[in-house]
mmCIF file of C-alpha atoms in Angstrom:
data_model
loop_
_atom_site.group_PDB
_atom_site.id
_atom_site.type_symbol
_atom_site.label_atom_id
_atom_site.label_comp_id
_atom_site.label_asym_id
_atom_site.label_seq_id
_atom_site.Cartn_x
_atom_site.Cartn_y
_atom_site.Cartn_z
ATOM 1 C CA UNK N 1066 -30.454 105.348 -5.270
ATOM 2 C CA UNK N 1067 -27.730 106.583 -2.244
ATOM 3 C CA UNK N 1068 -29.130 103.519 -0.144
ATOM 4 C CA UNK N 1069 -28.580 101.077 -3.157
ATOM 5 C CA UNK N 1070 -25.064 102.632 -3.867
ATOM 6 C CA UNK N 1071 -24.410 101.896 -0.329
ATOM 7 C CA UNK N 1072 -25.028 98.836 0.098
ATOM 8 C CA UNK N 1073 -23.145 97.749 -3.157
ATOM 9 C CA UNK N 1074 -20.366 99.363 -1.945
ATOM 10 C CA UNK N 1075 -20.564 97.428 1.629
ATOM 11 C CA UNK N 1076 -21.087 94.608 -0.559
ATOM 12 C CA UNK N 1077 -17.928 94.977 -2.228
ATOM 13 C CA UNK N 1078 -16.201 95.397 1.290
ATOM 14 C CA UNK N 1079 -17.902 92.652 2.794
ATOM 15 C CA UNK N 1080 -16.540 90.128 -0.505
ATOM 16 C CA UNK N 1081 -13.039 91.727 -1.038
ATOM 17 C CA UNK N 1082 -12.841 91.335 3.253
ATOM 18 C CA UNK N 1083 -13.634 87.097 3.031
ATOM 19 C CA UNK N 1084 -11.301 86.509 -0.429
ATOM 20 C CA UNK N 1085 -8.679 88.233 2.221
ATOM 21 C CA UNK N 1086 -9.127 85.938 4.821
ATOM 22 C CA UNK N 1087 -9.629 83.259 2.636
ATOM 23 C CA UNK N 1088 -6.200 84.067 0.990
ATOM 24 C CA UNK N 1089 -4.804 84.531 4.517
ATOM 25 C CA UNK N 1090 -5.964 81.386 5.739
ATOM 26 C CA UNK N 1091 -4.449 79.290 2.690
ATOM 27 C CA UNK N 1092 -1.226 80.731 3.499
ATOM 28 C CA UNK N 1093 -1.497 79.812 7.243
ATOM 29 C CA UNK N 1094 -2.590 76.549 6.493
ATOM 30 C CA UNK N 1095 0.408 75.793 3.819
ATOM 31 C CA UNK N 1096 3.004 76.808 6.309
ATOM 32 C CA UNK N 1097 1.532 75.263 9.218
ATOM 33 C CA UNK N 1098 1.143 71.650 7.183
ATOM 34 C CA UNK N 1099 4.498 72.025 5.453
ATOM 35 C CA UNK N 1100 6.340 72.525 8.983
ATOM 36 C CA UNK N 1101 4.355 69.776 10.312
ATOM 37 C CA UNK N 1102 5.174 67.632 7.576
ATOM 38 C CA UNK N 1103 9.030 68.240 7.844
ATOM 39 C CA UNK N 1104 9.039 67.694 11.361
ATOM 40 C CA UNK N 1105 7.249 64.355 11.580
ATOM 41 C CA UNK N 1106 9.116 62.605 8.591
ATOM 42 C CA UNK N 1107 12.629 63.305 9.605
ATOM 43 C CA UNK N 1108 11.328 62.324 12.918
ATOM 44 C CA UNK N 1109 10.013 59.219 11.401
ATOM 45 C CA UNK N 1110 13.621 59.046 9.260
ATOM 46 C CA UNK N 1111 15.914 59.878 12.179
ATOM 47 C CA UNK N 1112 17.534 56.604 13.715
ATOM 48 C CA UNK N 1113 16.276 55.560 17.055
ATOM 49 C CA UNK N 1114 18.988 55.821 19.352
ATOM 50 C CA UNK N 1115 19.941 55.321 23.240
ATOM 51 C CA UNK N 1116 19.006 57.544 25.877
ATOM 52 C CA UNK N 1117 22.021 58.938 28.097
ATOM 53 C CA UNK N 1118 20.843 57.247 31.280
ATOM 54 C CA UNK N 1119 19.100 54.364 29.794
ATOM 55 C CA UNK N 1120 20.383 51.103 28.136
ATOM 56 C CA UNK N 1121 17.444 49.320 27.276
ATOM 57 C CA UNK N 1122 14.037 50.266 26.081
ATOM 58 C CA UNK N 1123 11.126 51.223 28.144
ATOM 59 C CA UNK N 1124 8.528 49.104 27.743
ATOM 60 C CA UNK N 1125 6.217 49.482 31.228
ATOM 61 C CA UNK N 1126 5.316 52.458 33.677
ATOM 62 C CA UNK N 1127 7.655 50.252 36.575
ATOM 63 C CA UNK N 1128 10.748 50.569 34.765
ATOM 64 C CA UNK N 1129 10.289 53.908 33.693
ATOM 65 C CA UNK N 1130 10.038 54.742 37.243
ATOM 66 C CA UNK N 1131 13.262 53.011 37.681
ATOM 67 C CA UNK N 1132 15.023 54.786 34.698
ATOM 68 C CA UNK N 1133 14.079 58.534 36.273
ATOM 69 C CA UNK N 1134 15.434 57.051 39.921
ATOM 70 C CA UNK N 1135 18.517 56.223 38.325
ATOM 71 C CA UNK N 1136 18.850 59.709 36.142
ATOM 72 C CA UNK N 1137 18.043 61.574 39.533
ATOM 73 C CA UNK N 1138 20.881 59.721 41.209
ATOM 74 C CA UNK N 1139 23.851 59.774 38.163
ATOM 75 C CA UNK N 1140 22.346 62.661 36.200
ATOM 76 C CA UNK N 1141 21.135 65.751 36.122
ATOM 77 C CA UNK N 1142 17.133 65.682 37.034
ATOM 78 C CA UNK N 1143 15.698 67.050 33.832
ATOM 79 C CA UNK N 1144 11.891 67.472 33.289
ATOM 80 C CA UNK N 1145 12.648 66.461 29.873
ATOM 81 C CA UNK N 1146 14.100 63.486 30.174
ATOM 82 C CA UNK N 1147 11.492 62.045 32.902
ATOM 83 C CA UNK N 1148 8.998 62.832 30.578
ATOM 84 C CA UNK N 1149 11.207 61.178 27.546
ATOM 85 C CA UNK N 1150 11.248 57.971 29.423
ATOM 86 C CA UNK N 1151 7.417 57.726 30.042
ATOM 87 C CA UNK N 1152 6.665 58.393 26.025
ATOM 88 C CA UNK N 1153 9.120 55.536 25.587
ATOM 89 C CA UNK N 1154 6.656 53.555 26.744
ATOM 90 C CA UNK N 1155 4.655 53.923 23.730
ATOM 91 C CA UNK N 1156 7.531 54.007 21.267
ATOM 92 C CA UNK N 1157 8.486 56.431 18.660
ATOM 93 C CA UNK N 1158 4.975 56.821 16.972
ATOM 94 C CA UNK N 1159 3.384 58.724 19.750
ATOM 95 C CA UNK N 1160 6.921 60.850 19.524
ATOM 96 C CA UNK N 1161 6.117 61.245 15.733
ATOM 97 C CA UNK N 1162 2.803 62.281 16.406
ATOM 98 C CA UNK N 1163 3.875 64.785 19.102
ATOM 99 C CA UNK N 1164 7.191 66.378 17.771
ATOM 100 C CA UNK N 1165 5.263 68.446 15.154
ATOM 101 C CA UNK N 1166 2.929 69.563 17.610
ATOM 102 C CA UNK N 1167 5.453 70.904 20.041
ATOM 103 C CA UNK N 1168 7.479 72.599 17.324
ATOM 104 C CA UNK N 1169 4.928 73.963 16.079
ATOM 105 C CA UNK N 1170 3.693 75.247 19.689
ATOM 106 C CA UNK N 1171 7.467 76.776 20.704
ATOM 107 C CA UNK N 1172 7.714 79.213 17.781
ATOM 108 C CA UNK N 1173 4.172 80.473 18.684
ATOM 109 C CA UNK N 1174 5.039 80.688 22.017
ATOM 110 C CA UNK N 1175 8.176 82.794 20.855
ATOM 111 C CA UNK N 1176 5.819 84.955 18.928
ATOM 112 C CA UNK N 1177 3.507 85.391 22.137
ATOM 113 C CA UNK N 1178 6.884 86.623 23.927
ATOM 114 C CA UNK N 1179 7.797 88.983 21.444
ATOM 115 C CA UNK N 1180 3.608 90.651 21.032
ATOM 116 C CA UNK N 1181 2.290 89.263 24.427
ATOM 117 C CA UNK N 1182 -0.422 87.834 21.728
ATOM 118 C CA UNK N 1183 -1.096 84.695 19.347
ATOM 119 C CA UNK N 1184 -0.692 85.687 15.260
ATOM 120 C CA UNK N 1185 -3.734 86.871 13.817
ATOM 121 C CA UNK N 1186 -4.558 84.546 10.969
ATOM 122 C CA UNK N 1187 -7.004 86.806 9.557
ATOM 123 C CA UNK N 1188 -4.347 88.233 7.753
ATOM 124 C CA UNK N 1189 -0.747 88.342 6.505
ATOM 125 C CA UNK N 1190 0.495 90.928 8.481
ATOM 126 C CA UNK N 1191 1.949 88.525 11.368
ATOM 127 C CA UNK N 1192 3.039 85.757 9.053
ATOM 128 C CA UNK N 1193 6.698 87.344 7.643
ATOM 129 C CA UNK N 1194 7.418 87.442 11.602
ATOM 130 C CA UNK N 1195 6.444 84.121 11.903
ATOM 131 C CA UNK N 1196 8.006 82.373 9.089
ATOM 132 C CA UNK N 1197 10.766 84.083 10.506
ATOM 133 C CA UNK N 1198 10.740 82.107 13.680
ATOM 134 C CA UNK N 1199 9.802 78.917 11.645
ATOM 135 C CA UNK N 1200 13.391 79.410 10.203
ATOM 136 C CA UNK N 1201 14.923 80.613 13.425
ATOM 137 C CA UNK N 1202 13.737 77.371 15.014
ATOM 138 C CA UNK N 1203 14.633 74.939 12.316
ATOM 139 C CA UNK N 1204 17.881 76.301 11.188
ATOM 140 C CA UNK N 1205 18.894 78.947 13.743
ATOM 141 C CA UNK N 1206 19.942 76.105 17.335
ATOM 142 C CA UNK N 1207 22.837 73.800 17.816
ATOM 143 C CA UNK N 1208 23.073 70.629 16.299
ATOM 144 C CA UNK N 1209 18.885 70.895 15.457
ATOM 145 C CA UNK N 1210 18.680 67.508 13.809
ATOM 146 C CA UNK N 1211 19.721 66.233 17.520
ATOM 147 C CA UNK N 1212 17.483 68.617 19.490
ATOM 148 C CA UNK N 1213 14.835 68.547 16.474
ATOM 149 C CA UNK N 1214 14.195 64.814 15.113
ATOM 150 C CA UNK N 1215 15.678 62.542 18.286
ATOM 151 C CA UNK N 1216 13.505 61.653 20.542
ATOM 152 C CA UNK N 1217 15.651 61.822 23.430
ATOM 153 C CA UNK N 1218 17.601 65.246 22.359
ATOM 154 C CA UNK N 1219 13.563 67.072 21.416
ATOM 155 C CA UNK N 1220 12.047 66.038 24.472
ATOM 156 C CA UNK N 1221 14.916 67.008 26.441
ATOM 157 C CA UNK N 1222 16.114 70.023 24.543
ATOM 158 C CA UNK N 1223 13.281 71.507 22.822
ATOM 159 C CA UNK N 1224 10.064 70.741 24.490
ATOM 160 C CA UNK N 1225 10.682 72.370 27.711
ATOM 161 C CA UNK N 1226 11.228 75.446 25.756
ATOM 162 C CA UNK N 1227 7.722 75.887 25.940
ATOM 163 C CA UNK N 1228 7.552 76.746 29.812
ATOM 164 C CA UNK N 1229 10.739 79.226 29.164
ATOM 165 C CA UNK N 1230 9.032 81.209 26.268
ATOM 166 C CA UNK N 1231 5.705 81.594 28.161
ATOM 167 C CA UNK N 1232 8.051 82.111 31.724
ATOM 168 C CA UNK N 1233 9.602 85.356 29.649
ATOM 169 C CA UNK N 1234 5.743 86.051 28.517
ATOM 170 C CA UNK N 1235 4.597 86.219 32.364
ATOM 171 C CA UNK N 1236 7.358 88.476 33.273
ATOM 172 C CA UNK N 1237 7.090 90.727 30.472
ATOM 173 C CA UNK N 1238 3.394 91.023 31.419
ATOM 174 C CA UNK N 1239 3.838 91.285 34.919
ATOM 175 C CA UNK N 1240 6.116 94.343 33.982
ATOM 176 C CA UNK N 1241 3.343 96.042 31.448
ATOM 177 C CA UNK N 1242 0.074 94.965 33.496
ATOM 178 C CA UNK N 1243 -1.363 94.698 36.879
ATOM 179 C CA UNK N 1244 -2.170 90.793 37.956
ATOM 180 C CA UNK N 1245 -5.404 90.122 40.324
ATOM 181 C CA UNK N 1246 -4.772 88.977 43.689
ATOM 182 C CA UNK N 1247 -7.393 87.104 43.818
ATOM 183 C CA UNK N 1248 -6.578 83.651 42.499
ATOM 184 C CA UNK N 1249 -8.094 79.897 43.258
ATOM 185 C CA UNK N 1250 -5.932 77.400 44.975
ATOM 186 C CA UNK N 1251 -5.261 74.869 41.873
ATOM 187 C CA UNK N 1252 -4.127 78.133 39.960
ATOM 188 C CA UNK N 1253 -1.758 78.384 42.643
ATOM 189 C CA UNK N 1254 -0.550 75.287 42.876
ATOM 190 C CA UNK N 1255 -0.135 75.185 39.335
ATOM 191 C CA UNK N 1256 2.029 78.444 39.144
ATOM 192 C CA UNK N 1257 4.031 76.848 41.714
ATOM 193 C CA UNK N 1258 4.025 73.934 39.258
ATOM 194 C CA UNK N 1259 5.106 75.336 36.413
ATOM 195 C CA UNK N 1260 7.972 77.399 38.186
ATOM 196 C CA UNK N 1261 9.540 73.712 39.622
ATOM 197 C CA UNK N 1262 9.306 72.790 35.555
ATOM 198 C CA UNK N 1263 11.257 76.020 34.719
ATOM 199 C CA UNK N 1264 13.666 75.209 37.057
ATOM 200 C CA UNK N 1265 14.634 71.635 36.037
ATOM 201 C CA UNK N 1266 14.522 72.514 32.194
ATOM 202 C CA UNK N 1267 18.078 71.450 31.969
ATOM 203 C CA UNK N 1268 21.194 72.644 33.312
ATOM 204 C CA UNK N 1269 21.676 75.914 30.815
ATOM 205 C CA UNK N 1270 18.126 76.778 30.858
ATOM 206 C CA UNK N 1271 17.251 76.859 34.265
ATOM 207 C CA UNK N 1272 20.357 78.673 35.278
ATOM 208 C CA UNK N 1273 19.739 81.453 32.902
ATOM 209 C CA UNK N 1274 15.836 81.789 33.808
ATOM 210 C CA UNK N 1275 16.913 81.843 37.716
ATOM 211 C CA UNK N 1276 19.195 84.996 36.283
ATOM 212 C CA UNK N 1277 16.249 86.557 34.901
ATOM 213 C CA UNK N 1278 14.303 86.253 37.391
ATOM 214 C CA UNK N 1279 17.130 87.445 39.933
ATOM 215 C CA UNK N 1280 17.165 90.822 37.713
ATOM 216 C CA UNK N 1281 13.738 91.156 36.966
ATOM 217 C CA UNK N 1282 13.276 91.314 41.109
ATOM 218 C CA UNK N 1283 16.427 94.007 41.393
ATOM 219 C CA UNK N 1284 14.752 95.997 38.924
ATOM 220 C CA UNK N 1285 11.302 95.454 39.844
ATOM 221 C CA UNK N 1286 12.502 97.165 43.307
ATOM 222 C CA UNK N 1287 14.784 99.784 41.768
ATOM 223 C CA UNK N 1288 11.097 100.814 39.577
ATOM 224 C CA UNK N 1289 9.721 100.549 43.081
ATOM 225 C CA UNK N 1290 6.750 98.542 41.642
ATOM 226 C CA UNK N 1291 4.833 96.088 43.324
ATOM 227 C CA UNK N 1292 5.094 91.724 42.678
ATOM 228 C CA UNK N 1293 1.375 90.476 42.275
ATOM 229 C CA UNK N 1294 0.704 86.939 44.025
ATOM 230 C CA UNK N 1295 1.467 84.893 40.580
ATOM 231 C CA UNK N 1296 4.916 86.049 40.649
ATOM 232 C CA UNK N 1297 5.901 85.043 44.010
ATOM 233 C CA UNK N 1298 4.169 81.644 43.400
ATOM 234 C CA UNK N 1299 6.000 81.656 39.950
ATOM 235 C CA UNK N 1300 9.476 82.695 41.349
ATOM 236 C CA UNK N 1301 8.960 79.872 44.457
ATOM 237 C CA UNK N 1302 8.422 77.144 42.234
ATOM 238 C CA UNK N 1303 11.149 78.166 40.162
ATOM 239 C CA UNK N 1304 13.708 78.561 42.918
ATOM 240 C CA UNK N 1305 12.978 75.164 44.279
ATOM 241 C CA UNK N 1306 13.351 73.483 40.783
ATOM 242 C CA UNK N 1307 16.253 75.186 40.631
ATOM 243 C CA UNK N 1308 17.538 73.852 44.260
ATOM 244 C CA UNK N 1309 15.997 70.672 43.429
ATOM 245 C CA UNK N 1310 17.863 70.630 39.961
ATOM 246 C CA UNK N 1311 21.754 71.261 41.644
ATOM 247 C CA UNK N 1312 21.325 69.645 44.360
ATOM 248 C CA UNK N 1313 20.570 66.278 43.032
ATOM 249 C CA UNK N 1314 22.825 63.245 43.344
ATOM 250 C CA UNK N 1315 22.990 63.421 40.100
ATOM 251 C CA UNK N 1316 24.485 66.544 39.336
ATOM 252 C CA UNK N 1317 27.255 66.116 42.032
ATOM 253 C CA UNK N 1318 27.894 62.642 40.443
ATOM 254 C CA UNK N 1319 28.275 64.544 37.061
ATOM 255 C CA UNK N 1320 30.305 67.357 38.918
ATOM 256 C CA UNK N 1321 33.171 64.768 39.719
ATOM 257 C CA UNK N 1322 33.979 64.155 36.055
ATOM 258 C CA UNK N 1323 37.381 64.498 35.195
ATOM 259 C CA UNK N 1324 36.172 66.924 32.201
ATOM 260 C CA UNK N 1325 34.129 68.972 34.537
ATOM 261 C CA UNK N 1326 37.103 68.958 36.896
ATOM 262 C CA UNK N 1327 39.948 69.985 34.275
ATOM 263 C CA UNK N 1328 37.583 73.046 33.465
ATOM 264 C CA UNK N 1329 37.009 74.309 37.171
ATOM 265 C CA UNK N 1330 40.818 74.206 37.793
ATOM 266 C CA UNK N 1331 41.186 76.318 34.181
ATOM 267 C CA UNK N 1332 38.282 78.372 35.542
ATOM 268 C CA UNK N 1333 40.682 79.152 39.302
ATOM 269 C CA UNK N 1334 43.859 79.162 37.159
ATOM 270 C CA UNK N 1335 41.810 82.230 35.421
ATOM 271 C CA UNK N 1336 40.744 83.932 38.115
ATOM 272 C CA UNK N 1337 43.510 83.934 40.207
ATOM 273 C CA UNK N 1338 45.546 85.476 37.089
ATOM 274 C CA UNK N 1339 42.851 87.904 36.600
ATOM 275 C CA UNK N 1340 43.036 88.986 40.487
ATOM 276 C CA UNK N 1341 46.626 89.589 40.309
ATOM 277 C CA UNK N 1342 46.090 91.300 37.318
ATOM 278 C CA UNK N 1343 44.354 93.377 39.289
ATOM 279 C CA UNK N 1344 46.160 94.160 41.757
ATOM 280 C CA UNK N 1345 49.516 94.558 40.061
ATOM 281 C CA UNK N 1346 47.720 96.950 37.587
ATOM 282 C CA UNK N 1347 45.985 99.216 39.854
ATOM 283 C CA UNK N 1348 44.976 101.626 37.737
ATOM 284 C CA UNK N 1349 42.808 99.572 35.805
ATOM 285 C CA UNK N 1350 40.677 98.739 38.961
ATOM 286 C CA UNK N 1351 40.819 102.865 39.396
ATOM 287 C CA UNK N 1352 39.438 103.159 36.113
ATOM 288 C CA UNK N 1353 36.512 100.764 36.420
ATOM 289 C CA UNK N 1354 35.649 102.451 40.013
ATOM 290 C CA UNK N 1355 36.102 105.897 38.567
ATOM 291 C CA UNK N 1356 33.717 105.226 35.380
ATOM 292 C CA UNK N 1357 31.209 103.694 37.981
ATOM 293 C CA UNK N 1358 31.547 106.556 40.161
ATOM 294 C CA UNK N 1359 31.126 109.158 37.116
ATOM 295 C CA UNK N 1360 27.872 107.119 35.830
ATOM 296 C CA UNK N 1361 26.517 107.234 38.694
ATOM 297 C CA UNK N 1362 27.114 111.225 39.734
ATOM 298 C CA UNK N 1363 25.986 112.001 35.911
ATOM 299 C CA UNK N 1364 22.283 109.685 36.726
ATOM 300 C CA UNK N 1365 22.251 111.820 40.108
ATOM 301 C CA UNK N 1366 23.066 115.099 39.073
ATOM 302 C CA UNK N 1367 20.118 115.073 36.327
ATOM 303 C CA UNK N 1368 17.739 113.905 38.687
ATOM 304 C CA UNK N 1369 18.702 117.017 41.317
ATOM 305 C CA UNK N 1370 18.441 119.000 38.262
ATOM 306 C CA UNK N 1371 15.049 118.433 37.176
ATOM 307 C CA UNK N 1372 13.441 118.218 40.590
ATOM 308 C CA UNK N 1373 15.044 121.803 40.937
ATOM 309 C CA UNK N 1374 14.159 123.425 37.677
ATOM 310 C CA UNK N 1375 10.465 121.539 38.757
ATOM 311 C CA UNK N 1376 10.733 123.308 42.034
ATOM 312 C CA UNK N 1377 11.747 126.886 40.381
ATOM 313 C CA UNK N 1378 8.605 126.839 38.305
ATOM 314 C CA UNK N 1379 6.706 126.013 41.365
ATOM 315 C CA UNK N 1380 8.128 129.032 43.517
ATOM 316 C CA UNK N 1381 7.603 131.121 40.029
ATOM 317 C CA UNK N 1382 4.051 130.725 40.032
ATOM 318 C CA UNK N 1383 3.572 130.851 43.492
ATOM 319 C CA UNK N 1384 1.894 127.367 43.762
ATOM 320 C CA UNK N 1385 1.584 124.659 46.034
ATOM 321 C CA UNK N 1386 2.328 120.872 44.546
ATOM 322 C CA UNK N 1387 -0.936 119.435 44.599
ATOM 323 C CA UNK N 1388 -0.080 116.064 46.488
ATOM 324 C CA UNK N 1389 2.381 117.738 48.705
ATOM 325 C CA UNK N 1390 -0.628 118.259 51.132
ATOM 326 C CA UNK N 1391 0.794 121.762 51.988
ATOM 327 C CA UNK N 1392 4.258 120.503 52.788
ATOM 328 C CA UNK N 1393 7.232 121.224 50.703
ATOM 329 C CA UNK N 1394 7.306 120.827 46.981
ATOM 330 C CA UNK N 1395 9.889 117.921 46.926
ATOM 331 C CA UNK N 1396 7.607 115.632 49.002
ATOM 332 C CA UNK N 1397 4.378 116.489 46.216
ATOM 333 C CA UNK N 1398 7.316 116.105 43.276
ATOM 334 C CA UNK N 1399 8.119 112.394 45.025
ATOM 335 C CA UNK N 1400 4.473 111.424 45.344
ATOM 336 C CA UNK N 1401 4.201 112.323 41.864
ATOM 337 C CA UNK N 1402 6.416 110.416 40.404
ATOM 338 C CA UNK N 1403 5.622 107.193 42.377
ATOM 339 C CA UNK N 1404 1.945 107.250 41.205
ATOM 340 C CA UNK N 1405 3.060 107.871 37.555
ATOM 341 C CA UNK N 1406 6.188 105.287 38.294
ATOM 342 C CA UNK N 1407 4.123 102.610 36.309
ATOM 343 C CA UNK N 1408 3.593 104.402 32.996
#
């Protein structure tokens, strides 16, 4: 009678368990179709218009090649727009086809960032975070019926987006986890890859992901942790996009624009007032060296405060540090905290 109780009750469990994921997987489903419905017909309904390099339509691989030779040498070099003038090729149905997809595949890749996992659709626990993000990435970003629905303004904009979202991913793994060393050479070569892509993005993206990376490595040294190999591939591939990105005909062509121009003598005109702002107001550079100074004796002083309350219960008790190797108890307290430095 227990056994048959049992199994009723697993039963039960077992049913109530698939009408769950059954329910789950309904909702998934409706959202996912929905958002991919929305995307492709105001793709479809959004008027075809000119690239900013091109004049003409694309029509074979040759003058594609031509188009991204010309962007390199009057425009910035994005990894966007070569790949925007190759789809051309095919017109806007394959970009119809596509846009959903890669919409669809940023706001996952935003939820990987923020869990360092994809959203379990077993259940509805993940899916208020990522209809969240649906709406964040539909109604949330400048101008999104440009950088949504236009081919040349998604591709650009929004696709690339992609690589950044996974490029924060990597990092915020590489700070939780250890990385093998021991890695194939077309892994490499595709880390190094997929840095260069980072790095041409566009000109706000890859600026601001060279940034990160700049202090991710300051702090990465202050934690006194160690890089694995994928991050130095990842960081050399973005550095040379980046390089490769700035120092392009293009952007210097760009650079000479009387716009660009006006704004860099505003930007001196600034700075200049702000240095003699400076140094006709002393006191207010006093200040900001005095507040740096204090933060910094407070961070000190509690460090040299715990390590000597640590080495007063030491000399209490009469006891050596164990990895102090019979030395003195700051060298064991050191070694200590570098092998627990990771938690």
């Amino acid at each position: 009678m227990k056994n048959i109780q049992e199994k009723t009750i697993k039963n039960n469990i077992s049913n109530t368990t698939q009408n769950t994921n059954i329910n789950s997987y309904f909702f998934w489903g409706l959202l996912g179709v929905l958002y991919f419905a929305f995307v492709m017909i105001f793709s479809f309904l959004y008027p075809e218009g000119k690239d900013e390099i091109l004049t003409y339509k694309v029509k074979t691989f040759p003058i594609a090649w031509k188009a991204i030779k010309l962007m390199y040498a009057n425009q910035s070099p994005r990894i966007g727009q070569f790949l925007a003038n190759y789809i051309g090729i095919y017109g806007k149905s394959l970009f119809i086809f596509l846009n959903p997809i890669m919409h669809l595949s940023i706001v996952i890749s935003m939820f990987y960032f923020i869990h360092l996992r994809l959203p379990n659709l077993k259940t509805l626990k993940d899916f208020p975070t990522f209809l969240l993000l649906v709406v964040m990435a539909t109604f949330m970003t400048g101008k999104p019926d440009n950088t949504m629905f236009w081919i040349g303004g998604s591709i650009t904009y929004s696709w690339p987006m992609i690589l950044y979202f996974c490029f924060l991913s990597f990092l915020r793994k590489e700070l939780k986890f250890s990385h093998t060393n021991n890695i194939s050479l077309f892994y490499s070569i595709m880390l190094i890859i997929w840095g260069f892509c980072v790095g041409t993005i566009n000109e706000n993206t890859s600026p601001m992901a060279f940034c990160i990376l700049i202090a991710f490595i300051l702090w990465m040294l202050y934690s006194k942790k160690r890089f694995s190999k994928q991050f130095y591939l990842l960081a050399l591939g973005l550095t040379i996009g980046v390089i490769f990105f700035f120092a392009s005909p293009g952007m210097y062509a760009r650079a000479q624009t009387p716009q660009l121009q006006k704004f860099v003598e505003l930007l001196k005109k600034n700075y200049d007032s702000f240095i003699n702002y400076l140094t006709t107001h002393q006191y207010v550079l006093d200040i900001l060296i005095k507040v740096g100074s204090c933060y910094y004796s407070m961070i000190r002083s509690f460090d040299y405060r715990f390590n000597n309350l640590i080495i007063k219960r030491y000399k209490e008790t009469r006891r050596k540090h164990p990895l102090s190797n019979g030395g003195r108890i700051n060298a064991g307290i050191k070694a200590e905290r570098e092998k627990i430095d990771f938690l």
